Coordinates of C-alpha atoms and ligand atoms in Angstrom, one line a residue:
M111 CA 68.3 114.3 111.7
K112 CA 68.0 114.1 108.1
A113 CA 65.3 116.7 108.0
H114 CA 67.2 119.0 110.3
W115 CA 70.4 119.3 107.7
K116 CA 68.2 120.5 105.6
L117 CA 66.7 122.7 107.4
L118 CA 70.1 123.7 108.0
A119 CA 70.5 123.8 104.3
T120 CA 67.4 125.6 102.8
A121 CA 68.4 128.4 105.5
S122 CA 72.3 128.9 104.4
A123 CA 71.7 128.5 100.8
M124 CA 69.6 131.6 101.1
T125 CA 71.4 133.8 103.3
F126 CA 74.3 133.0 100.8
A127 CA 71.7 134.2 97.3
L128 CA 71.0 137.6 99.8
A129 CA 74.6 137.9 100.2
C130 CA 75.9 137.3 96.9
G131 CA 73.4 138.4 94.6
S132 CA 74.8 137.3 90.7
V133 CA 77.3 134.2 91.9
A134 CA 76.2 131.1 89.7
Q135 CA 74.2 128.4 91.7
A136 CA 74.3 125.1 90.5
G137 CA 70.9 122.7 89.9
P138 CA 71.1 118.9 90.9
V139 CA 73.2 116.5 89.6
S140 CA 71.0 113.7 88.5
M141 CA 71.8 110.1 87.0
D142 CA 71.3 110.9 84.2
D143 CA 73.9 113.5 84.2
I144 CA 75.7 111.2 84.8
L145 CA 76.0 108.4 82.5
N146 CA 75.5 111.0 80.1
D147 CA 78.0 113.4 81.2
A148 CA 80.4 112.0 77.5
K149 CA 78.0 114.0 75.1
T150 CA 76.9 116.8 77.3
T151 CA 79.1 119.2 76.4
A152 CA 77.7 122.2 79.5
D153 CA 79.1 120.4 82.3
V154 CA 81.7 118.0 83.5
V155 CA 80.1 115.8 86.4
T156 CA 82.5 112.3 86.1
N157 CA 85.9 112.5 86.9
G158 CA 87.0 111.1 83.3
L159 CA 84.8 113.3 81.8
G160 CA 81.8 110.3 81.6
T161 CA 81.9 106.9 83.4
Q162 CA 84.1 104.9 80.9
G163 CA 87.1 107.4 81.2
Q164 CA 88.2 108.4 77.6
R165 CA 88.5 111.9 78.6
F166 CA 86.9 113.2 75.3
S167 CA 84.7 115.9 74.4
P168 CA 82.5 116.2 71.4
L169 CA 83.2 120.6 71.5
K170 CA 84.9 121.4 68.4
T171 CA 85.3 125.2 68.5
I172 CA 88.9 125.3 69.5
N173 CA 90.6 123.3 67.1
K174 CA 94.1 124.1 65.0
D175 CA 92.9 126.9 63.2
T176 CA 91.0 128.6 65.8
I177 CA 93.8 127.8 68.8
K178 CA 95.3 130.8 68.3
G179 CA 93.3 133.0 69.8
L180 CA 92.8 130.8 73.5
V181 CA 93.4 133.2 76.2
P182 CA 92.9 132.7 79.6
A183 CA 90.0 134.1 81.4
W184 CA 90.9 133.9 85.2
A185 CA 93.2 132.4 87.5
F186 CA 91.7 131.2 91.0
S187 CA 94.3 131.0 94.0
F188 CA 94.3 128.1 96.2
G189 CA 95.6 130.6 98.7
G190 CA 97.7 130.2 101.7
E191 CA 101.0 128.6 102.4
K192 CA 99.5 124.5 101.7
Q193 CA 100.9 123.9 97.7
R194 CA 102.6 120.5 96.9
G195 CA 100.9 118.6 94.0
Q196 CA 98.1 120.0 92.5
E197 CA 96.3 116.7 90.5
S198 CA 93.0 117.7 90.7
Q199 CA 90.3 117.2 87.4
A200 CA 88.1 120.1 87.7
L201 CA 84.2 119.4 87.6
V202 CA 81.8 122.0 86.4
K203 CA 78.2 122.3 86.3
D204 CA 76.1 125.1 85.9
G205 CA 78.5 128.1 86.1
V206 CA 80.6 126.6 89.1
I207 CA 83.5 124.8 88.9
Y208 CA 84.4 122.0 91.4
V209 CA 88.1 121.7 92.1
T210 CA 90.2 119.8 95.2
G211 CA 93.9 121.2 96.3
S212 CA 96.8 119.4 98.2
Y213 CA 95.8 119.3 101.8
S214 CA 92.8 117.9 101.6
R215 CA 91.4 121.5 100.2
M216 CA 88.1 122.6 97.6
W217 CA 86.7 125.4 96.2
A218 CA 83.5 126.1 94.8
I219 CA 84.5 128.6 92.0
D220 CA 82.5 131.3 89.5
A221 CA 83.4 129.7 86.2
K222 CA 83.0 133.0 84.8
T223 CA 84.5 135.4 87.0
G224 CA 86.4 133.6 89.4
E225 CA 85.3 134.4 92.0
K226 CA 85.7 131.6 95.1
I227 CA 82.1 131.0 96.0
W228 CA 83.3 128.6 99.1
E229 CA 85.8 126.6 100.2
Y230 CA 86.2 124.0 103.1
E231 CA 89.2 122.8 104.3
A232 CA 89.6 119.4 106.3
R233 CA 90.5 119.5 109.7
L234 CA 93.4 117.2 109.2
P235 CA 95.5 115.3 112.3
E236 CA 98.6 114.7 113.4
G237 CA 100.2 111.3 111.7
I238 CA 98.4 111.2 108.4
L239 CA 100.5 108.8 106.1
P240 CA 100.5 109.8 102.4
C241 CA 103.2 107.9 100.7
C242 CA 103.2 110.1 97.9
D243 CA 102.2 113.2 98.1
V244 CA 99.5 115.5 99.8
I245 CA 97.6 115.6 96.5
N246 CA 94.0 115.1 95.7
R247 CA 92.9 114.3 92.2
G248 CA 89.1 115.0 92.8
A249 CA 85.3 114.9 94.1
A250 CA 82.2 113.6 92.4
L251 CA 78.7 115.4 91.9
Y252 CA 75.3 113.8 92.8
G253 CA 72.1 115.0 93.5
D254 CA 72.7 118.3 96.0
K255 CA 76.1 116.6 97.2
V256 CA 79.4 117.2 96.3
Y257 CA 82.1 113.7 97.3
F258 CA 85.5 114.0 98.3
G259 CA 88.3 111.7 100.0
T260 CA 90.9 113.1 102.6
L261 CA 94.4 112.2 103.3
D262 CA 93.1 110.3 107.2
A263 CA 90.7 108.4 104.9
K264 CA 87.8 109.8 105.9
L265 CA 85.2 110.7 102.7
V266 CA 83.2 114.1 103.4
A267 CA 79.7 115.2 101.7
L268 CA 79.0 118.3 101.3
E269 CA 76.3 120.8 100.2
A270 CA 77.2 121.5 96.9
K271 CA 75.2 124.9 96.7
T272 CA 77.4 125.7 100.5
G273 CA 79.9 123.5 100.9
K274 CA 78.6 122.8 104.4
V275 CA 79.5 118.9 105.7
V276 CA 76.8 116.6 105.1
W277 CA 78.2 113.6 106.4
R278 CA 81.4 111.9 107.3
K279 CA 82.3 108.3 107.3
E280 CA 85.5 106.6 107.6
I281 CA 87.2 104.6 104.8
D282 CA 89.6 103.0 107.3
D283 CA 92.5 104.1 110.1
F284 CA 94.9 106.9 108.8
K285 CA 96.9 105.2 111.7
A286 CA 97.4 102.0 110.1
G287 CA 98.7 103.6 106.7
Y288 CA 95.5 104.6 104.6
S289 CA 95.1 107.9 103.2
Y290 CA 92.5 108.7 100.8
T291 CA 93.6 111.1 97.2
A292 CA 91.3 109.3 93.9
A293 CA 88.1 110.8 92.9
P294 CA 85.1 108.5 94.0
L295 CA 82.9 107.5 91.6
I296 CA 79.3 107.8 91.2
V297 CA 77.1 104.3 89.5
P298 CA 73.4 103.5 89.6
S299 CA 72.8 100.1 91.2
K300 CA 69.8 98.3 92.5
H301 CA 70.5 99.6 95.6
G302 CA 69.8 103.6 94.2
A303 CA 73.2 105.6 93.2
L304 CA 76.4 104.5 94.8
L305 CA 79.8 106.5 95.7
V306 CA 82.7 103.8 94.9
T307 CA 85.8 104.4 96.5
G308 CA 89.1 102.5 96.8
V309 CA 92.1 102.9 99.7
S310 CA 95.4 104.3 99.7
G311 CA 98.3 103.4 101.0
G312 CA 99.4 100.8 99.4
E313 CA 103.1 101.3 101.1
F314 CA 102.2 100.8 104.6
G315 CA 100.9 96.6 104.0
V316 CA 97.2 97.8 104.3
V317 CA 95.0 95.9 102.3
G318 CA 93.2 96.7 98.8
R319 CA 89.1 96.5 98.7
V320 CA 86.6 98.3 96.6
E321 CA 83.9 99.5 98.6
A322 CA 80.4 101.2 98.0
R323 CA 78.4 103.1 99.9
S324 CA 74.8 104.9 99.5
A325 CA 75.3 108.2 97.9
E326 CA 72.6 109.5 100.0
T327 CA 73.6 108.8 103.4
G328 CA 77.2 106.9 103.2
E329 CA 75.7 103.7 104.6
T330 CA 78.3 101.0 103.5
V331 CA 76.1 98.5 100.9
W332 CA 78.5 96.8 99.4
I333 CA 82.9 96.1 100.6
R334 CA 84.9 93.6 98.2
P335 CA 88.3 92.7 99.8
V336 CA 91.0 92.2 96.5
L337 CA 92.8 89.4 97.8
E338 CA 92.3 86.0 97.5
G339 CA 91.4 84.3 101.3
L340 CA 88.5 87.3 102.2
M341 CA 85.5 87.5 103.0
G342 CA 83.0 90.3 101.0
T343 CA 80.3 92.2 102.2
L344 CA 76.7 92.7 101.2
L345 CA 74.1 95.0 103.3
G346 CA 76.2 93.9 106.4
K347 CA 76.6 90.1 105.5
E348 CA 79.2 87.6 103.9
S349 CA 78.2 87.8 100.7
T350 CA 81.5 85.6 98.1
M351 CA 85.1 85.0 99.2
T352 CA 87.7 86.8 96.7
G353 CA 89.2 83.9 95.2
K354 CA 90.0 80.7 97.6
A355 CA 92.0 81.0 100.3
N356 CA 96.1 80.3 99.5
E357 CA 95.5 79.5 96.5
T358 CA 98.7 81.1 94.6
W359 CA 100.1 83.0 97.6
P360 CA 101.0 80.2 100.3
G361 CA 100.9 81.2 104.1
D362 CA 99.4 84.7 106.2
L363 CA 101.5 87.0 104.1
Y364 CA 98.7 88.0 102.5
K365 CA 96.7 89.2 105.1
T366 CA 99.1 92.5 105.3
G367 CA 99.3 92.0 101.4
G368 CA 99.1 95.2 99.7
G369 CA 96.6 95.5 96.1
A370 CA 95.6 99.2 97.5
T371 CA 92.9 100.2 95.1
W372 CA 94.2 103.7 95.4
L373 CA 93.6 105.6 91.9
G374 CA 90.0 104.7 91.8
G375 CA 87.9 103.1 89.1
T376 CA 86.0 103.7 86.1
Y377 CA 82.2 102.1 85.0
D378 CA 81.0 100.8 81.7
A379 CA 76.8 101.6 82.0
E380 CA 76.5 99.0 78.6
T381 CA 78.4 96.4 80.5
N382 CA 77.6 97.1 83.9
S383 CA 80.4 96.6 85.3
L384 CA 83.0 98.7 87.7
F385 CA 86.7 98.5 86.2
F386 CA 88.8 99.0 89.5
G387 CA 92.6 98.1 89.6
T388 CA 94.6 96.7 92.5
G389 CA 98.2 97.9 93.3
N390 CA 101.4 96.2 94.1
P391 CA 101.6 93.0 96.3
A392 CA 103.4 93.8 100.0
P393 CA 106.1 94.1 100.8
W394 CA 108.0 93.9 98.0
N395 CA 110.0 91.2 97.7
S396 CA 108.5 88.8 95.8
H397 CA 111.0 86.0 96.8
L398 CA 108.7 86.5 99.8
R399 CA 105.4 85.5 98.3
P400 CA 105.6 82.8 95.5
G401 CA 103.0 82.7 93.7
D402 CA 100.8 85.0 91.7
N403 CA 99.5 86.5 94.8
K404 CA 95.8 86.8 93.2
W405 CA 94.6 90.2 93.1
T406 CA 97.2 92.2 93.4
A407 CA 98.8 93.7 89.9
S408 CA 95.4 93.2 88.0
R409 CA 92.4 94.7 86.9
L410 CA 89.1 93.7 88.1
A411 CA 85.6 93.7 86.7
I412 CA 83.1 94.1 89.3
D413 CA 78.9 93.6 89.7
P414 CA 77.6 97.3 91.0
D415 CA 74.4 95.9 93.0
T416 CA 76.4 92.9 94.8
G417 CA 80.0 93.7 94.8
D418 CA 81.1 90.0 92.7
I419 CA 83.7 89.8 91.1
K420 CA 83.3 89.3 87.4
W421 CA 86.6 89.0 85.8
G422 CA 90.0 89.3 86.8
F423 CA 93.3 90.2 84.5
Q424 CA 96.4 90.4 86.2
T425 CA 99.3 92.4 85.1
T426 CA 101.9 91.5 87.2
P427 CA 102.0 88.4 88.9
N428 CA 104.1 87.9 91.2
D429 CA 105.5 91.1 91.2
G430 CA 108.5 92.4 92.3
W431 CA 109.0 96.1 91.0
D432 CA 105.6 97.4 92.7
F433 CA 104.0 97.5 89.1
D434 CA 101.0 98.5 91.3
G435 CA 97.7 97.3 88.3
V436 CA 95.9 100.5 89.3
N437 CA 95.5 102.4 86.2
E438 CA 92.4 103.4 84.8
V439 CA 90.7 101.2 82.3
V440 CA 89.1 103.2 79.9
S441 CA 85.9 101.3 77.7
F442 CA 86.1 101.9 73.6
D443 CA 84.6 100.2 70.3
L444 CA 87.7 97.9 68.9
A445 CA 87.0 97.0 65.6
K446 CA 88.3 94.1 64.5
D447 CA 88.3 90.7 61.8
G448 CA 84.9 93.5 60.4
K449 CA 83.2 93.1 63.6
T450 CA 82.9 95.8 66.7
V451 CA 84.9 94.2 69.9
K452 CA 83.7 95.8 73.2
A453 CA 87.0 96.6 74.2
A454 CA 88.7 98.2 77.3
A455 CA 92.3 99.4 76.8
T456 CA 95.3 99.6 80.2
A457 CA 98.5 101.1 80.0
D458 CA 99.9 99.6 82.8
R459 CA 103.1 100.8 84.7
N460 CA 104.8 97.5 84.0
G461 CA 105.2 99.2 80.3
F462 CA 102.6 97.3 78.5
F463 CA 99.7 98.7 76.8
Y464 CA 97.0 96.2 77.1
V465 CA 94.2 95.3 74.7
L466 CA 90.9 93.4 76.8
D467 CA 87.2 92.6 76.0
R468 CA 86.0 94.2 78.2
T469 CA 82.6 91.7 78.4
N470 CA 84.6 88.9 79.9
G471 CA 88.4 90.0 80.8
K472 CA 89.3 88.1 77.8
F473 CA 93.2 89.0 76.7
I474 CA 93.1 90.5 73.2
S475 CA 96.9 92.3 73.3
A476 CA 99.7 93.8 74.9
S477 CA 102.5 96.2 73.7
P478 CA 105.5 97.9 75.3
F479 CA 104.8 102.1 75.2
V480 CA 107.9 102.0 76.5
K481 CA 111.1 101.3 75.4
N482 CA 113.8 99.0 76.8
I483 CA 112.0 97.3 79.3
T484 CA 114.2 94.8 81.3
W485 CA 111.7 92.8 83.4
A486 CA 110.0 91.1 81.1
K487 CA 111.1 89.4 77.7
G488 CA 107.3 90.0 76.5
I489 CA 103.8 89.3 76.7
G490 CA 102.7 86.1 75.6
A491 CA 99.6 85.2 73.7
D492 CA 97.5 84.0 77.1
G493 CA 98.4 87.8 78.4
R494 CA 101.4 86.6 81.3
P495 CA 104.3 88.2 81.3
I496 CA 107.5 86.2 80.1
Y497 CA 110.0 86.5 83.3
D498 CA 113.4 87.1 82.5
P499 CA 114.5 85.5 86.1
A500 CA 118.2 87.1 86.0
N501 CA 116.5 90.8 86.2
R502 CA 114.4 90.0 89.1
P503 CA 115.6 91.5 92.0
G504 CA 117.4 89.1 94.3
D505 CA 116.8 87.4 97.4
P506 CA 118.6 89.1 100.4
S507 CA 118.0 85.5 102.4
K508 CA 120.2 84.1 99.1
S509 CA 122.9 87.5 99.6
T510 CA 126.2 86.4 102.1
D511 CA 125.2 88.7 104.7
G512 CA 121.7 88.2 104.3
K513 CA 121.1 91.7 104.3
K514 CA 120.4 92.7 100.9
G515 CA 119.8 90.8 97.6
D516 CA 121.5 90.9 93.9
T517 CA 120.8 94.5 93.1
V518 CA 119.5 94.4 89.2
Y519 CA 118.6 97.9 86.7
S520 CA 114.9 97.7 85.5
V521 CA 113.1 99.7 83.4
P522 CA 110.7 100.8 83.4
S523 CA 110.8 102.2 87.2
F524 CA 108.9 102.0 90.0
L525 CA 107.5 104.9 89.0
G526 CA 106.1 103.4 85.9
G527 CA 106.3 103.3 82.4
K528 CA 102.8 105.0 83.4
N529 CA 101.8 106.1 87.0
W530 CA 98.5 107.8 88.1
M531 CA 97.8 110.3 85.4
P532 CA 95.2 109.4 83.4
I533 CA 95.0 108.4 79.2
G534 CA 92.4 109.9 77.2
Y535 CA 90.8 107.6 73.8
S536 CA 89.5 109.8 71.3
P537 CA 86.6 107.9 68.5
D538 CA 87.3 110.1 65.9
T539 CA 91.5 109.3 65.4
K540 CA 91.0 105.8 67.5
L541 CA 93.8 106.5 68.8
F542 CA 94.4 106.5 73.0
Y543 CA 96.9 109.6 74.2
V544 CA 99.0 107.9 77.0
P545 CA 101.3 110.5 79.1
S546 CA 104.8 108.2 79.6
N547 CA 107.6 108.0 81.2
E548 CA 110.9 106.4 80.0
W549 CA 113.2 105.6 82.9
G550 CA 115.2 103.0 84.7
M551 CA 115.3 102.1 88.4
D552 CA 118.7 100.4 90.6
I553 CA 116.4 98.2 92.6
W554 CA 117.0 95.3 95.6
N555 CA 115.8 93.4 97.9
E556 CA 116.0 93.9 102.1
P557 CA 114.5 92.4 104.9
I558 CA 111.5 93.7 106.1
T559 CA 108.3 92.8 109.2
Y560 CA 105.2 94.6 108.9
K561 CA 104.2 96.6 111.9
K562 CA 101.6 98.5 111.6
G563 CA 101.8 102.1 109.9
A564 CA 105.3 101.9 109.0
A565 CA 106.6 101.8 105.0
Y566 CA 106.3 98.0 104.1
L567 CA 108.7 97.7 101.2
G568 CA 111.9 96.2 102.0
A569 CA 113.3 97.4 98.7
G570 CA 115.6 100.3 98.4
F571 CA 116.3 102.1 94.7
T572 CA 117.3 104.5 92.4
I573 CA 115.2 106.0 90.0
K574 CA 117.6 107.1 86.8
P575 CA 116.8 108.5 83.0
L576 CA 117.1 106.6 80.5
F577 CA 118.0 109.1 77.8
E578 CA 119.6 112.4 78.4
D579 CA 117.7 115.2 76.9
Y580 CA 114.1 113.5 78.0
V581 CA 111.8 111.5 80.7
G582 CA 108.5 112.7 79.7
S583 CA 107.2 111.2 76.3
L584 CA 103.4 111.8 75.6
K585 CA 102.4 108.8 73.2
A586 CA 100.3 108.4 70.7
I587 CA 98.4 104.5 70.7
D588 CA 96.7 102.4 67.4
P589 CA 95.2 100.2 70.4
A590 CA 94.3 97.8 67.3
T591 CA 98.2 97.8 66.3
G592 CA 100.0 98.7 70.3
A593 CA 101.9 101.0 67.4
V594 CA 102.9 104.5 68.5
K595 CA 101.7 106.8 65.6
W596 CA 103.6 109.9 67.2
E597 CA 105.7 110.8 70.3
Y598 CA 105.8 114.3 71.9
K599 CA 109.2 114.3 74.1
N600 CA 109.5 116.7 77.3
K601 CA 112.6 117.1 79.4
A602 CA 110.6 116.3 83.1
P603 CA 108.7 113.2 83.7
L604 CA 104.9 113.8 82.4
W605 CA 102.3 113.4 85.1
G606 CA 99.4 115.6 84.5
G607 CA 96.3 113.3 83.1
V608 CA 95.2 114.6 78.9
L609 CA 91.8 115.4 77.2
T610 CA 91.1 114.9 73.6
T611 CA 87.9 116.9 71.4
A612 CA 86.6 116.5 68.5
G613 CA 88.5 120.3 67.4
G614 CA 91.7 116.8 66.6
L615 CA 93.0 118.5 69.5
V616 CA 95.2 116.8 72.6
F617 CA 95.5 118.9 75.6
T618 CA 98.1 118.1 78.1
G619 CA 100.4 119.8 81.3
T620 CA 104.0 119.3 81.2
P621 CA 106.0 119.4 84.9
E622 CA 107.8 122.8 83.7
G623 CA 105.0 125.1 83.9
Y624 CA 103.3 124.6 80.5
L625 CA 99.5 123.6 79.6
K626 CA 99.9 122.8 75.8
A627 CA 97.8 121.6 72.8
F628 CA 98.4 118.9 70.1
D629 CA 97.0 117.9 66.6
A630 CA 95.5 114.7 67.7
A631 CA 96.2 113.1 64.8
S632 CA 99.8 114.2 63.8
G633 CA 101.3 115.5 67.1
E634 CA 102.1 119.1 66.1
E635 CA 102.4 121.5 69.0
V636 CA 99.4 123.8 67.8
W637 CA 99.7 126.1 71.6
K638 CA 101.3 126.3 75.1
F639 CA 100.3 129.2 77.7
Q640 CA 102.7 128.6 80.7
T641 CA 100.9 128.5 84.3
G642 CA 103.8 129.4 86.7
S643 CA 104.0 126.3 88.4
G644 CA 104.5 122.6 87.3
I645 CA 101.3 120.7 85.9
V646 CA 100.5 117.0 87.4
A647 CA 96.1 117.5 87.3
S648 CA 94.3 117.0 83.8
P649 CA 92.2 119.2 82.0
V650 CA 88.6 119.7 81.4
T651 CA 86.7 121.9 78.8
W652 CA 83.4 122.8 78.5
E653 CA 80.4 125.3 76.8
Q654 CA 79.3 128.8 78.7
D655 CA 77.6 131.1 76.8
G656 CA 78.5 130.3 73.1
E657 CA 81.4 129.6 73.8
Q658 CA 84.5 126.8 74.2
W659 CA 86.4 126.8 77.6
I660 CA 89.2 124.9 78.6
G661 CA 90.2 124.8 82.9
V662 CA 93.2 122.9 84.5
A663 CA 94.7 123.5 88.0
S664 CA 98.3 124.3 88.1
G665 CA 101.1 123.1 90.8
W666 CA 103.6 120.6 90.8
G667 CA 103.8 118.5 92.8
G668 CA 103.2 114.5 93.1
A669 CA 105.4 111.5 94.0
V670 CA 108.7 112.3 91.4
P671 CA 110.5 115.0 93.8
L672 CA 109.8 112.1 96.6
W673 CA 111.1 109.1 95.0
G674 CA 112.0 110.3 91.7
G675 CA 116.1 109.5 92.7
E676 CA 118.7 110.8 89.7
V677 CA 114.9 112.1 88.0
A678 CA 114.0 114.6 91.1
K679 CA 117.6 116.2 90.9
R680 CA 117.3 117.0 87.8
V681 CA 114.1 118.9 88.1
K682 CA 114.5 120.2 91.3
F683 CA 114.7 123.7 89.9
L684 CA 110.7 123.5 89.3
N685 CA 108.7 125.6 91.1
Q686 CA 105.1 124.5 93.4
G687 CA 102.2 126.5 92.7
G688 CA 98.8 126.3 93.7
A689 CA 96.4 127.7 91.3
F690 CA 93.3 127.2 88.8
W691 CA 93.5 128.4 85.3
A692 CA 90.6 128.5 83.1
F693 CA 90.6 129.7 79.4
R694 CA 88.4 130.5 77.0
L695 CA 88.2 130.7 73.0
P696 CA 85.8 134.5 72.4
K697 CA 82.9 134.3 69.8
N698 CA 84.7 136.7 67.8
L699 CA 87.9 134.6 67.2
A700 CA 86.3 131.4 66.6
A701 CA 86.7 131.4 63.2
K702 CA 84.3 129.0 61.1
Ligands
CA984 CA1 79.4 116.9 80.1
CA985 CA1 102.7 100.4 94.9

């Protein structure tokens, strides 16, 4: 069967080369290419511009002096009537761009001309259950294949040259609420190159897990459920249990207990650790789940060889606000007391920016990165939130009619101080760049029972802006002190990732349609370009023929228009779209 595929692939690649003449063709991606991605400037072969997820490029041709010469080179339409949110980070290899789009589509595009090389569109069944828009966050490259996950909870490996399907694997049953939207991750292991993924579907009573497959064949190597009491597997046999059954979660509720690993993960080669975050416990009513409910709303370090958990850190024990702990863990070196600490930082939905020791998960610090936080009085020296019981949504069983618990006003809202949109770190400025939102919510609990494939929230809510003039806020945060060095305020909520460069710049997009660049040290806005629809994706940069390029997907959507309450009303004038924009700084404008 395998040989047959290879024959087919060779034949179609040849036909293709004859038909298309000079269109770019990408060579294979090696594990070295992946592990060195953060340093190499001609390509972007990982989500996060490096598996550590710093989103930092050493390119500096585009800087605050030259950026006025940055011009659009081309725009590529995602076509059809299928628009909605475009949250994909593109990959670039040998002059070919791979970008995914809404409704589980992917394109290979010639990076110089913007011409389409191939297009893949998953045939999605009726009845898929995407909670928060039909988005996709990007692909993974390895060898001669490009991989992505689809909204019906399947993984697809395509031949990178042709877009032809090599294999397709089911992650789980979409009818039970599973879906897939994150960029998969390729990592080295004793078992060869692994394709590592989580699961989406956190609001449908799914159970979170991380799993590794052979990148070559798609066969499962290990599975790590993230909820305590559940057994992992390694090479088809039971391996170790996650935690201890009922230690922090009495009863049986954990069996449909959430912890969805829906944002994917990062990988740190220095400690050989996968870092994955886990979503909220289900249902939302925390009074039904006394205890910490491990490992929901947590960060986990996982051994890629065994799938065992090396350490866990829980940001919101006994979460009652939908503060998914999925946000990306970004490795960096922290100078502290004259030493260099192998640290990692993460900006949580709950509004606190955490710094951990990534070798052991030890808490180093936490500081609020949004204003007026209500749900906790602060974070203690042990890293646990200091709760104010008066600010926890009430128990419906204690209400007079048993139907609605006491409503509380909570900051941040459940869409988070930060949601999915990835942060960046510059080793030059030693600052993190965090796209955040300033908003609150009225939230209350209602009775709920689990039903397969149905929303499993048991809560009601209305999101409200905190300030009249803005919701979005891009912040530069010093991880050594937690201090906010600068802030850019945006009227609409920010929902796209950042890119930072050795040119001293930070790029991010706005729902109003602009791709913007800021001075990384001062926060001064130095450039902007209107792309015609809102940007909720993460920009990338690469070098091509001696020039620096910037690329970003444009297309407004995501969770805000669907769940944003009063904030959604405030931004309902924004138009959908679907395009990839490429910008270049022509050589003659790249003044020295
Ligand atoms: Ca690279
Ligand atoms: Ca959630």
